[in-house]
Tab-separated table of C-alpha atoms in Angstrom:
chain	number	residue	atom	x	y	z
A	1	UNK	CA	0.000	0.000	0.000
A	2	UNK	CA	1.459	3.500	-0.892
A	3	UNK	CA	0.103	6.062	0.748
A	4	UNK	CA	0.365	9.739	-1.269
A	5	UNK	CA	0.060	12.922	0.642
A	6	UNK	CA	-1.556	16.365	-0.727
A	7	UNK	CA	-0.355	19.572	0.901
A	8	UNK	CA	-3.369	20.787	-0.118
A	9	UNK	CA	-5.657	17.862	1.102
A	10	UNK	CA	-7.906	19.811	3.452
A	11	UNK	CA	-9.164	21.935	0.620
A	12	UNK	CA	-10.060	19.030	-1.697
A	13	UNK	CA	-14.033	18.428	-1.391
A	14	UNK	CA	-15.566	15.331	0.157
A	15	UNK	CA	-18.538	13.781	0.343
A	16	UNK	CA	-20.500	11.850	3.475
A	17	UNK	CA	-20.463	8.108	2.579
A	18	UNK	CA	-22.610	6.047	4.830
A	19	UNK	CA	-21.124	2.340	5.601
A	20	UNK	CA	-22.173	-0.869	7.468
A	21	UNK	CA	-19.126	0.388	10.398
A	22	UNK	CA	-20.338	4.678	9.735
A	23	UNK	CA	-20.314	7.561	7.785
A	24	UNK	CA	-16.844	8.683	6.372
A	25	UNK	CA	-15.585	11.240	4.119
A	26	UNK	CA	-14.554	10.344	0.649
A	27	UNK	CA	-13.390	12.721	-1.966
A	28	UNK	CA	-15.839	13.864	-4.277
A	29	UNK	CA	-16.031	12.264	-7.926
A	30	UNK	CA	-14.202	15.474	-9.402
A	31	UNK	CA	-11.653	15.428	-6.783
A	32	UNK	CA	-11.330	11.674	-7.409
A	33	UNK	CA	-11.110	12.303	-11.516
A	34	UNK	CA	-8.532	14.799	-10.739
A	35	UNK	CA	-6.701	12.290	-8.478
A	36	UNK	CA	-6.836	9.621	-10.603
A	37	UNK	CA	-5.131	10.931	-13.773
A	38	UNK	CA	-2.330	13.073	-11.564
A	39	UNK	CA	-1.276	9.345	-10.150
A	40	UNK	CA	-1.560	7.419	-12.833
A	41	UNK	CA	1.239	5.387	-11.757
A	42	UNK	CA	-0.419	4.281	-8.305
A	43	UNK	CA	-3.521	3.185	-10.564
A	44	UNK	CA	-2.097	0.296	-12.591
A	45	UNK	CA	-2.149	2.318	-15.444
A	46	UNK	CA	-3.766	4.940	-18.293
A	47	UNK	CA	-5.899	2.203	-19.147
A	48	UNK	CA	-7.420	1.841	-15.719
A	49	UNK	CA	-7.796	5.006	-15.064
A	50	UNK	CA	-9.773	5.388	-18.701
A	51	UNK	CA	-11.861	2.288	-17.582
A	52	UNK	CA	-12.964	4.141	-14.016
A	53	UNK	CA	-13.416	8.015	-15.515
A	54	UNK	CA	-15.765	6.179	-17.765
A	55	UNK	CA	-17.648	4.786	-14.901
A	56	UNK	CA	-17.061	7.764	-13.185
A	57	UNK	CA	-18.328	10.411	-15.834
A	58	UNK	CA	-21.975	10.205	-14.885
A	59	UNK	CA	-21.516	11.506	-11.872
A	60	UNK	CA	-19.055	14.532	-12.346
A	61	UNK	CA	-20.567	17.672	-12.476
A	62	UNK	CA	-18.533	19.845	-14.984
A	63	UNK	CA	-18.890	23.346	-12.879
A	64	UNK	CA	-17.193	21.207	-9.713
A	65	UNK	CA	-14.386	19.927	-11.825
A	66	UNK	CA	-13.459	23.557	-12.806
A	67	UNK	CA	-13.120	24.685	-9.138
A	68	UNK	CA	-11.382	21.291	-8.325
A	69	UNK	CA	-9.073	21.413	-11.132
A	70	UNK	CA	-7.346	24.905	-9.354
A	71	UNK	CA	-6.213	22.525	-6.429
A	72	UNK	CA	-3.968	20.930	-8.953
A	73	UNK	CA	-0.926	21.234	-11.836
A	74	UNK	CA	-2.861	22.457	-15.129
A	75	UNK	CA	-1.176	19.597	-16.477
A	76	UNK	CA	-3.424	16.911	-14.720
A	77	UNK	CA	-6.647	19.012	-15.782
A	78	UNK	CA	-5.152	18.949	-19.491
A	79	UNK	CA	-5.053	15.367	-19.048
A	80	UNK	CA	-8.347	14.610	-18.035
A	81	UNK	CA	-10.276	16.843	-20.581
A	82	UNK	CA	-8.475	14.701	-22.988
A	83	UNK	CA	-9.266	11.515	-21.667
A	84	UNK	CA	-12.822	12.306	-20.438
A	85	UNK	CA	-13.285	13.375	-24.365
A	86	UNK	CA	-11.803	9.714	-25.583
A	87	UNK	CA	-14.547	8.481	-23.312
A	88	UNK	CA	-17.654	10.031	-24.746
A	89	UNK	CA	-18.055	12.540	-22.188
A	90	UNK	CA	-17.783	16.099	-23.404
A	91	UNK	CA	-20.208	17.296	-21.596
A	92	UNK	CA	-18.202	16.868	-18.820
A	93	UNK	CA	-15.171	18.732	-20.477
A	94	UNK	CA	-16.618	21.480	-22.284
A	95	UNK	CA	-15.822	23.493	-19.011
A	96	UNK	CA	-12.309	22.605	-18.540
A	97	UNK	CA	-11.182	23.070	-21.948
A	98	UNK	CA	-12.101	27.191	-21.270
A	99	UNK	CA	-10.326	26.955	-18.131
A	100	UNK	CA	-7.266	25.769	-19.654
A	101	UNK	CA	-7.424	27.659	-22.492
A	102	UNK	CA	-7.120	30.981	-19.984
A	103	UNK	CA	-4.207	29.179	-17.878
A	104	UNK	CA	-2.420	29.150	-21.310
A	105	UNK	CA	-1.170	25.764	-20.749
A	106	UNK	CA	2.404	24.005	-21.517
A	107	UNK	CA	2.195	21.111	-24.067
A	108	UNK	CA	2.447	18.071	-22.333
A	109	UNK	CA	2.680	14.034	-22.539
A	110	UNK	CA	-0.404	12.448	-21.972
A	111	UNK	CA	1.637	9.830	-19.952
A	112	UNK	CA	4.531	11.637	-18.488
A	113	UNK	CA	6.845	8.614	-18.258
A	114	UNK	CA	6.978	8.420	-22.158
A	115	UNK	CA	8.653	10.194	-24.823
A	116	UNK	CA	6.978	12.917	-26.737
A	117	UNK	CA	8.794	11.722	-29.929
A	118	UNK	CA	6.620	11.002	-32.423
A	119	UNK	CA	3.948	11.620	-30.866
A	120	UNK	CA	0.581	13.225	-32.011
A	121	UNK	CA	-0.600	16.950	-30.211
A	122	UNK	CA	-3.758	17.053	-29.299
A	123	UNK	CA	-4.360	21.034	-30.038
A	124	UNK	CA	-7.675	21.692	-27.689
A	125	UNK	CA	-5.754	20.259	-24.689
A	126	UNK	CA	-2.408	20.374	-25.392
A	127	UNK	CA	-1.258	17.347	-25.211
A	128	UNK	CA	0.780	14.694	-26.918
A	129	UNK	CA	-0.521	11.416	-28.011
A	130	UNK	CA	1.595	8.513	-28.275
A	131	UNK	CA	-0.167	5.351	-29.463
A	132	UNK	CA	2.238	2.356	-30.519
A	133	UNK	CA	0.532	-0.668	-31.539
A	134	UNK	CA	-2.711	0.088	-31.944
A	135	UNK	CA	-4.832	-2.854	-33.331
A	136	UNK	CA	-8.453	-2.603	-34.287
A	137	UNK	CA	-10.696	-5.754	-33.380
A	138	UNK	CA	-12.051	-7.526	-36.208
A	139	UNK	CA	-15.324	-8.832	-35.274
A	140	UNK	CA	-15.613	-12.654	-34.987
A	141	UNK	CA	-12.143	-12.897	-35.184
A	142	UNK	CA	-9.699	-13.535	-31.549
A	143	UNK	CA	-7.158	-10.311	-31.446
A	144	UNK	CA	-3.559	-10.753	-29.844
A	145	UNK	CA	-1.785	-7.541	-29.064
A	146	UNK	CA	1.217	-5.532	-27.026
A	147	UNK	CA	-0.492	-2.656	-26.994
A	148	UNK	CA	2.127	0.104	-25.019
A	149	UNK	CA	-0.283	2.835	-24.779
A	150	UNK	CA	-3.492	3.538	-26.829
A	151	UNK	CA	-6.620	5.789	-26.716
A	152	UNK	CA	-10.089	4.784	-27.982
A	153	UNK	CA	-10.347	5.599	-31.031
A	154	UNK	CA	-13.489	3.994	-32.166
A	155	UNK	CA	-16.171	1.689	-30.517
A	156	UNK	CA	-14.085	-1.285	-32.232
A	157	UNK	CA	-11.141	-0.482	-29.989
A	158	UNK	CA	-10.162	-1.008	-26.420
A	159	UNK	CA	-8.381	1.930	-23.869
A	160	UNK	CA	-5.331	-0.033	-22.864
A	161	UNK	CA	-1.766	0.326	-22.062
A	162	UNK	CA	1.100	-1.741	-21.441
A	163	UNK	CA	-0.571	-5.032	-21.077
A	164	UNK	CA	-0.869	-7.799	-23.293
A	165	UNK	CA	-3.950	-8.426	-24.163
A	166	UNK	CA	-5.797	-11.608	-25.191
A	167	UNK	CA	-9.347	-11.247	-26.115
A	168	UNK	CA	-10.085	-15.374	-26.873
A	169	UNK	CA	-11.627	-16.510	-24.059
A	170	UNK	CA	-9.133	-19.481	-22.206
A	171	UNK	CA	-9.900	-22.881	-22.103
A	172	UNK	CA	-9.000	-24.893	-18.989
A	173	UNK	CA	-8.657	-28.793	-19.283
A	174	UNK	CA	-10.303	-30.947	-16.492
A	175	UNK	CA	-8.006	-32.440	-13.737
């Protein structure tokens, strides 16, 4: 367990959460969007963190995530207008992209830990876009793929990155 510590933790907003042991504060699902795409290394990944913004989305309210997103390097908010757009939910971004736009933003790699070389820019958030071995799914047909990093690009394509990925279902013999 890695525990990450926010100087500014005591002005991110939380929510009541009642349990079967109480009520406890969690963060709010901006705060948690935010969160979750500034440590993207502590989540297991860009593709995890794509997989819980889109559960996620619903529930964001687009005027919080502005006022959440000042808590935080304009980098991280650049990251997750980009991704929330890959997702389907604009709505939820529409906001952020005019607050970023008025920070006047450095360019920046959607996953830091990569190189920017040859990679795409993205020019409404300003950042770049590295997808290496990106395979579309042919339908009816078992895909095999390294996929390093890769954004959705179409409903025929998964968010994933740095796993291998094996979409036949496994067969396990009897003992």
């Amino acid at each position: 367990v890695d525990f990450i510590i926010r100087k500014n933790a005591d002005r991110i907003s939380t929510q009541l959460n009642n349990t079967p042991a109480g009520v406890i504060k969690i963060s709010t699902p901006e705060a948690t969007a935010i969160d979750l795409i500034g440590y993207v290394g502590h989540c297991g990944g860009i593709d995890n963190v794509a997989t819980v913004l889109a559960e996620l989305a619903e529930k964001i309210d687009a005027g919080h995530l502005i006022e959440i997103a000042g808590f935080s390097p304009i980098a991280w908010a650049q990251r997750l207008g980009y991704l929330l757009d890959q997702i389907g939910a604009e709505e939820k971004s529409e906001g952020l992209a005019g607050y970023i736009k008025n920070k006047r933003p450095v360019r920046t790699p959607l996953i830091p830990a990569l190189s920017i070389k040859g990679a795409s820019m993205d020019k409404t958030w300003q950042v770049f876009v590295k997808l290496i071995g990106l395979n579309r799914r042919t339908p009816g047909k078992p895909a095999r793929t390294d996929i390093k990093v890769a954004r959705s690009v179409s409903q025929n394509c998964e968010v994933l990155a740095g796993i291998d990925f094996d979409l036949e279902p496994k067969r396990h013999a009897p003992f």
